[in-house]
Structures are given as structure tokens and as C-alpha cells.
GROMACS .gro file of N, CA and C in nm:
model
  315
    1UNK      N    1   1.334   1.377   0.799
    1UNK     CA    2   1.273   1.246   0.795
    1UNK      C    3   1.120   1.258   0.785
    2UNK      N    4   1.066   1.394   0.858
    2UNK     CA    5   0.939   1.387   0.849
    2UNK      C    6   0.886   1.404   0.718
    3UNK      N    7   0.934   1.486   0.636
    3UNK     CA    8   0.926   1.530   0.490
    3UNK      C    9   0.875   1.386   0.407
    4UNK      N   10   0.952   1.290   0.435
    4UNK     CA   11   0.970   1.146   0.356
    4UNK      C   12   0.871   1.046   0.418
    5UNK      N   13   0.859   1.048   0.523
    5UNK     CA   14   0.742   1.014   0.607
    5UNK      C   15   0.599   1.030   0.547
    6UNK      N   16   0.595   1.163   0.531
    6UNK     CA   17   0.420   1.227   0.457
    6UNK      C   18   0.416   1.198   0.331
    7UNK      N   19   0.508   1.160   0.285
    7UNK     CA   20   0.480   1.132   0.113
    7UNK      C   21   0.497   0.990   0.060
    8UNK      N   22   0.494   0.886   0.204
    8UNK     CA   23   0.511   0.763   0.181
    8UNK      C   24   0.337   0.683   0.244
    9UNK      N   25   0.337   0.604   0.167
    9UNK     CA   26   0.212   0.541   0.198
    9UNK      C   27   0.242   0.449   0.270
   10UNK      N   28   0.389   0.392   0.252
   10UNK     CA   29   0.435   0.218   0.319
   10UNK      C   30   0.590   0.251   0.309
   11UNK      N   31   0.636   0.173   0.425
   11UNK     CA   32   0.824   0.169   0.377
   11UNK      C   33   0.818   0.029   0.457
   12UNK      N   34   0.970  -0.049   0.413
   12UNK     CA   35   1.054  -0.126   0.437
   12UNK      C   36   1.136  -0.067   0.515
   13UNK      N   37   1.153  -0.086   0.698
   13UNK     CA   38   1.234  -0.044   0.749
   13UNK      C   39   1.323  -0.154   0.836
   14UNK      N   40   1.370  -0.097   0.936
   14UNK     CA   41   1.418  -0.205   1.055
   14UNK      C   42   1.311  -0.170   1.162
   15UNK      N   43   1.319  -0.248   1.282
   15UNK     CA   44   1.287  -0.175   1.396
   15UNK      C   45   1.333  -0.054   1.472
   16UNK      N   46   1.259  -0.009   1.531
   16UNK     CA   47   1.368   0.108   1.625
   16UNK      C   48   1.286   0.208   1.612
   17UNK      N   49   1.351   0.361   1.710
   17UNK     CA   50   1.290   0.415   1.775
   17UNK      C   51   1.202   0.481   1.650
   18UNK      N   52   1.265   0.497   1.479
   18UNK     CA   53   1.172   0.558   1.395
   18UNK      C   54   1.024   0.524   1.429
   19UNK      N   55   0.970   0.404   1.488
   19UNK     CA   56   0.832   0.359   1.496
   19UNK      C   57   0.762   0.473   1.536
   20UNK      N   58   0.810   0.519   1.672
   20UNK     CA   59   0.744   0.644   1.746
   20UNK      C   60   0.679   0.754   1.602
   21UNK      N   61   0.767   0.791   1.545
   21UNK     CA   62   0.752   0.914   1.428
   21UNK      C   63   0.663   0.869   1.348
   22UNK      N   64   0.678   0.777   1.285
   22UNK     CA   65   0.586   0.734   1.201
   22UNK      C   66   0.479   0.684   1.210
   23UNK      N   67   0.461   0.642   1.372
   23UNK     CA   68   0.266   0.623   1.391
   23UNK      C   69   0.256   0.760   1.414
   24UNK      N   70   0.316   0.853   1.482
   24UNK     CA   71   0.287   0.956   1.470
   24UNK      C   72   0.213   1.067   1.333
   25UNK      N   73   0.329   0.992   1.232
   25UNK     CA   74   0.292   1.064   1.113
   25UNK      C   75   0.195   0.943   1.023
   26UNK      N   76   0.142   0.837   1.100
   26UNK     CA   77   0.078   0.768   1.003
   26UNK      C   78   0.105   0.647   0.872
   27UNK      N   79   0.254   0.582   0.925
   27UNK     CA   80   0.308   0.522   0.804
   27UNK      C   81   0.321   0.394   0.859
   28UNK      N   82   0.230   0.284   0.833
   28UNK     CA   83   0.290   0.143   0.800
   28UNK      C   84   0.387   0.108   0.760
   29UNK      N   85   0.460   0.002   0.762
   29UNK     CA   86   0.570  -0.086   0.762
   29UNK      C   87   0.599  -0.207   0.735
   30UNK      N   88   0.662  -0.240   0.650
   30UNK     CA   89   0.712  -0.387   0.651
   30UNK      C   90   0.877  -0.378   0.746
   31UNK      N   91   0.837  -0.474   0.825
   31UNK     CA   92   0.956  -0.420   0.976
   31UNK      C   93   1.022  -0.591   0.911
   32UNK      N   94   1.203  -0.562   0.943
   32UNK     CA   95   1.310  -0.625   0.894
   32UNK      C   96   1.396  -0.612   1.034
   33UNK      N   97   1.428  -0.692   1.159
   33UNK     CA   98   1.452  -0.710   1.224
   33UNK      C   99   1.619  -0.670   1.200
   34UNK      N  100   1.650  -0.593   1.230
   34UNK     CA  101   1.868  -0.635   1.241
   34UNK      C  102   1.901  -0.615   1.359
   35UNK      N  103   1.803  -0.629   1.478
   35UNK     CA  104   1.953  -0.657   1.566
   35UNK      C  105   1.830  -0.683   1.687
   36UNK      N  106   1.870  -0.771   1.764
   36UNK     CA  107   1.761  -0.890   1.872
   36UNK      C  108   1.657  -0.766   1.913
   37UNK      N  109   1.714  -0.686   1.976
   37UNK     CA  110   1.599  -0.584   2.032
   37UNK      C  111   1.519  -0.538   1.977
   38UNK      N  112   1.513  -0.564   1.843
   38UNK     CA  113   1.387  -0.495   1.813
   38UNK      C  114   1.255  -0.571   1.764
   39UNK      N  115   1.318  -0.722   1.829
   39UNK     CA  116   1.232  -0.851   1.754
   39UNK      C  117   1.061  -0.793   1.824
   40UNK      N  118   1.105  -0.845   1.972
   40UNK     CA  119   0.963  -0.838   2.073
   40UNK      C  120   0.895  -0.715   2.028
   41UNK      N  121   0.940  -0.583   1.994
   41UNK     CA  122   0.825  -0.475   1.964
   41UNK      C  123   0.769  -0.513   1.801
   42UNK      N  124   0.853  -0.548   1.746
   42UNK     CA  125   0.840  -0.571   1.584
   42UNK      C  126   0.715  -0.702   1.590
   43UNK      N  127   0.742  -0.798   1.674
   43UNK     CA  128   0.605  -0.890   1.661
   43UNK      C  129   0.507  -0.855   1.769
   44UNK      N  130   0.501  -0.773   1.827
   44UNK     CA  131   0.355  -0.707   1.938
   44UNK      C  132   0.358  -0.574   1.816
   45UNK      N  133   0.407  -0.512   1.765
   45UNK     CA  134   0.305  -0.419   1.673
   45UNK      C  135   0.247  -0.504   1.499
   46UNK      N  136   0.279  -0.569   1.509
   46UNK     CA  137   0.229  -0.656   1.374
   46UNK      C  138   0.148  -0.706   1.448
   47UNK      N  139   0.123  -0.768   1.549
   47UNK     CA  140  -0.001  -0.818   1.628
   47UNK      C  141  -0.170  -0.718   1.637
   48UNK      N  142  -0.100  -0.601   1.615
   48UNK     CA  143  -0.178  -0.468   1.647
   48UNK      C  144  -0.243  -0.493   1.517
   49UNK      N  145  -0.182  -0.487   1.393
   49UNK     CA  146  -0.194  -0.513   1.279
   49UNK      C  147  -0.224  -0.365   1.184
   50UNK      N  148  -0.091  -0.312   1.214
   50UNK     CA  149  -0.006  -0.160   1.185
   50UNK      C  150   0.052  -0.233   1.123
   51UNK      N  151   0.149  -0.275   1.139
   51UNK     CA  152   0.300  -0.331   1.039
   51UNK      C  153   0.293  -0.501   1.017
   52UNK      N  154   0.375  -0.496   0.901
   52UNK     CA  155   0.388  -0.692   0.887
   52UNK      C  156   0.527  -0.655   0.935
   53UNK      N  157   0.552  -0.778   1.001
   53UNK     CA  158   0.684  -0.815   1.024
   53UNK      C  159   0.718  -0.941   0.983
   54UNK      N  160   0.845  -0.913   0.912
   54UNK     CA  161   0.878  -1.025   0.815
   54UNK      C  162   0.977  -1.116   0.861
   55UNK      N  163   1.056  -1.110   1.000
   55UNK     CA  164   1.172  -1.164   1.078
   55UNK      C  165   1.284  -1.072   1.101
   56UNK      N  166   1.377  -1.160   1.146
   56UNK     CA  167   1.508  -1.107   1.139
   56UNK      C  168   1.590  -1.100   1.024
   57UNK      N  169   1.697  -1.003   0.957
   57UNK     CA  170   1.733  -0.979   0.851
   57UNK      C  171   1.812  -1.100   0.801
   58UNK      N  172   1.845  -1.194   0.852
   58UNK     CA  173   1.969  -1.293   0.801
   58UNK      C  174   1.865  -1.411   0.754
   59UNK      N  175   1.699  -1.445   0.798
   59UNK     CA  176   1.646  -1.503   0.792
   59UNK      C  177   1.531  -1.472   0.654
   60UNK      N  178   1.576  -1.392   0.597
   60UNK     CA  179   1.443  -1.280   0.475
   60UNK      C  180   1.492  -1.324   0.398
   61UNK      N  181   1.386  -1.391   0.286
   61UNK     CA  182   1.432  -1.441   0.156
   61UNK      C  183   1.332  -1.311   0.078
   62UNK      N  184   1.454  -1.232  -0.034
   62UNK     CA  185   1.358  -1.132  -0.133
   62UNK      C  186   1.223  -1.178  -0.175
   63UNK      N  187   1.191  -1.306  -0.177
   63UNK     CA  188   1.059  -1.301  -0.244
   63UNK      C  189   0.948  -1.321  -0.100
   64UNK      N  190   0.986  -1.326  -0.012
   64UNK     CA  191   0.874  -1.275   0.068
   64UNK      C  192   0.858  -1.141   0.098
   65UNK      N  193   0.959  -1.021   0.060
   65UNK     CA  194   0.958  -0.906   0.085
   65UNK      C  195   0.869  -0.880  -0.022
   66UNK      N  196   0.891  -0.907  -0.148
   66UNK     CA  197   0.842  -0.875  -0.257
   66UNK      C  198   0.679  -0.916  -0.291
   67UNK      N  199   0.631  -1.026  -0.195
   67UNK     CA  200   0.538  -1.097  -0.182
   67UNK      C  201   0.438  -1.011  -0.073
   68UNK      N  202   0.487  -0.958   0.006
   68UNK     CA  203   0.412  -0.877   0.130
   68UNK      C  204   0.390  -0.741   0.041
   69UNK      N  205   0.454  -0.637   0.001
   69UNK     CA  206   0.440  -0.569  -0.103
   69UNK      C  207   0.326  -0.600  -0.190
   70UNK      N  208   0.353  -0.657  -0.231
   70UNK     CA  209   0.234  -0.739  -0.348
   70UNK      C  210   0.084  -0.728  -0.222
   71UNK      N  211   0.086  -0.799  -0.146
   71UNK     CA  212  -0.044  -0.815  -0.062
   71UNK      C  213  -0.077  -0.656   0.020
   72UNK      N  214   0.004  -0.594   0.046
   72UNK     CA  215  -0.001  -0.400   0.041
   72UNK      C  216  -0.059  -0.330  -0.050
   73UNK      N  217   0.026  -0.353  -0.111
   73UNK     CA  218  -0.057  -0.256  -0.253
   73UNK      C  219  -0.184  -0.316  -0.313
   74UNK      N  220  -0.222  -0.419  -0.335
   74UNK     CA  221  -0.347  -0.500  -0.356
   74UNK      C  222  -0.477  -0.503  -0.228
   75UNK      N  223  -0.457  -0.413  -0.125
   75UNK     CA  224  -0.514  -0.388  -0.005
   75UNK      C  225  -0.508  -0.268   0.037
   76UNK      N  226  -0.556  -0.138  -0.028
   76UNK     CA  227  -0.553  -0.030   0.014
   76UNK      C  228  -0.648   0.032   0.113
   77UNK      N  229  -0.749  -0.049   0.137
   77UNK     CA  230  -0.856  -0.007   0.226
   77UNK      C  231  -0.785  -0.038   0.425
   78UNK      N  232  -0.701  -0.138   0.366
   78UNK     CA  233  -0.673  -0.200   0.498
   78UNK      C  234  -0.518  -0.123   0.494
   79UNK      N  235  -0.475  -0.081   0.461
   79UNK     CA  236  -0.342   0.038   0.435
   79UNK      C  237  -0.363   0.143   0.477
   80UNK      N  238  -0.493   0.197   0.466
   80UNK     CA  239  -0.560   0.352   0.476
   80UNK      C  240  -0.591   0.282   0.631
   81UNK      N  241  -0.685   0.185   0.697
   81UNK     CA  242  -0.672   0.184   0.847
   81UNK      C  243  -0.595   0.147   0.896
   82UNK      N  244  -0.437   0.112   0.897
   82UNK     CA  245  -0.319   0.074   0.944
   82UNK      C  246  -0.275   0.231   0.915
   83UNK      N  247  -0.254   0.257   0.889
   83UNK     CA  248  -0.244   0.456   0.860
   83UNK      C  249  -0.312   0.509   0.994
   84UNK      N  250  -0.445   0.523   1.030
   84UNK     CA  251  -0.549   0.552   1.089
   84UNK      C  252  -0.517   0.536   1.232
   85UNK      N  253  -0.476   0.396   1.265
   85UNK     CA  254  -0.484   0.339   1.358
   85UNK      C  255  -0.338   0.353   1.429
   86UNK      N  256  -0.240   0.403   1.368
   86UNK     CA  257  -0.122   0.438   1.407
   86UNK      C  258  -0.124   0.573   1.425
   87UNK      N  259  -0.182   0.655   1.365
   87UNK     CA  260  -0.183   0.794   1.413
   87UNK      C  261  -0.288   0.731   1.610
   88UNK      N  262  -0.360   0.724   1.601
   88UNK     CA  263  -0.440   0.703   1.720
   88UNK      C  264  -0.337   0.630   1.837
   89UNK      N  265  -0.226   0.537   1.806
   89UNK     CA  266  -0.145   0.513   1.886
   89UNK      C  267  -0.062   0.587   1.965
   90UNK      N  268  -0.021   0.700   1.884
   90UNK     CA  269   0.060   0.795   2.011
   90UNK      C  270  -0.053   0.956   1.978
   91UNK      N  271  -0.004   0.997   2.037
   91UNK     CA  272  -0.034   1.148   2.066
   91UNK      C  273   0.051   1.284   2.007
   92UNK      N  274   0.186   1.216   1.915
   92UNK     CA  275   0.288   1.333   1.931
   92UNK      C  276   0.349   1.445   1.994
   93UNK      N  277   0.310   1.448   2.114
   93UNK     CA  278   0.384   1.507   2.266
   93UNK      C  279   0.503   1.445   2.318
   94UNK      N  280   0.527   1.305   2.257
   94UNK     CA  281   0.640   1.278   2.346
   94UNK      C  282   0.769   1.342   2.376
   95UNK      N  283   0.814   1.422   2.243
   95UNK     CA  284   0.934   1.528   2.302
   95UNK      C  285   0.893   1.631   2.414
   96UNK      N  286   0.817   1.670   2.412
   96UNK     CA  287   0.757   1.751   2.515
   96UNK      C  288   0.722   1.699   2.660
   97UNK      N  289   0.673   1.558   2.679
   97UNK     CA  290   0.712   1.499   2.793
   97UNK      C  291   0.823   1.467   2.835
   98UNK      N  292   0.882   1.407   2.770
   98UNK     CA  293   0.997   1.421   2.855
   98UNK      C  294   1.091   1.523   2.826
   99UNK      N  295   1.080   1.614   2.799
   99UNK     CA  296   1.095   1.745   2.806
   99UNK      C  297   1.083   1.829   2.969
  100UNK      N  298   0.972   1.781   2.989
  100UNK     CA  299   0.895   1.835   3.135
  100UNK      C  300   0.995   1.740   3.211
  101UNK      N  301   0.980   1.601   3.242
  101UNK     CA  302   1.059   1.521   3.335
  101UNK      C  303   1.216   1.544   3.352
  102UNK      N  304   1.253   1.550   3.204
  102UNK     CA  305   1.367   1.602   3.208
  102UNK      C  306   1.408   1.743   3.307
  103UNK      N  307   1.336   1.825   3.297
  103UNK     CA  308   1.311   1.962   3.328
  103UNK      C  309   1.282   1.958   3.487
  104UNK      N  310   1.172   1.856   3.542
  104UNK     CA  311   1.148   1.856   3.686
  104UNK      C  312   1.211   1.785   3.751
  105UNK      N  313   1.342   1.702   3.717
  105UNK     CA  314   1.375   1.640   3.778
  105UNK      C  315   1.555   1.694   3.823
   0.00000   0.00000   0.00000
């Protein structure tokens, strides 16, 4: 996954735990909600203004997907600091912490 990660500038995903990896590795998002839990993180990191979030999947009409796209690629300066600003969000240690907790406990 990481492979596909570094050679992407932007993806269309769902929510979920991929988020971790990919601020890690630096990749914005257009986030597609499928299943309730991942609403609340999906609209507090578009708040950050890392990812658009476009709703829940039953609620997405193609031409707003296709429309956010459009406003991505026509905004590369602000793509390159949504990149930036997601690497700065985590640290990439987290397997390794809880690694340790796992381990001391």
C-alpha cells in the first residue's frame, strides 16, 4: 500500500484506519464516508483542511466527486501544503508504540 501511496498526489478513499499511513506518507484525500464511524473523523480532518470530505456514500452524487477533483488539480500549491501538513500530523512511530505498550503490559 505504501508503494501506491508515494506515487499518488490525491486519492478517493473511505474513512478508516488507512488515514494514519497516509498522513504519514503525505497523501490528501477526497474521504467518501461508508459506514457511520468514520463520519466524525472524516469531518474534524477536512476541518484541518488535509482532506475534503464529500459525505456519506449513499448521499454522493458523481458530479460533486468529479467537481472536487476539478478544484484539486486546479490548486496545486494548496495540494503540496495539505501534503506538508499531514506528514507533520503524525510522527510514523505508531507501530512501534504500541509495540512497547503492548510489550509492557
Amino acid at each position: 500500500m505504501a508503494e501506491l501511496i508515494l506515487k499518488a498526489d490525491f486519492a478517493v478513499v473511505a474513512g478508516g484506519s488507512i488515514t494514519w499511513e497516509r498522513y504519514c506518507l503525505g497523501l490528501p484525500v477526497i474521504i467518501i464516508a461508508v459506514a457511520d464511524n468514520q463520519v466524525q473523523i472524516a469531518e474534524d480532518l477536512a476541518k484541518k483542511g488535509i482532506d475534503y470530505y464529500l459525505g456519506q456514500y449513499f448521499d454522493i452524487d458523481p458530479r460533486l466527486i468529479t467537481s472536487c477533483i476539478h478544484q484539486i488539480i486546479s490548486n496545486k500549491q494548496r495540494l503540496k501544503s495539505a501534503s506538508i501538513f499531514a506528514q507533520k500530523f503524525t510522527d510514523g512511530f505508531g507501530v512501534s508504540k504500541v509495540y512497547c505498550v503492548i510489550k509492557s503490559s
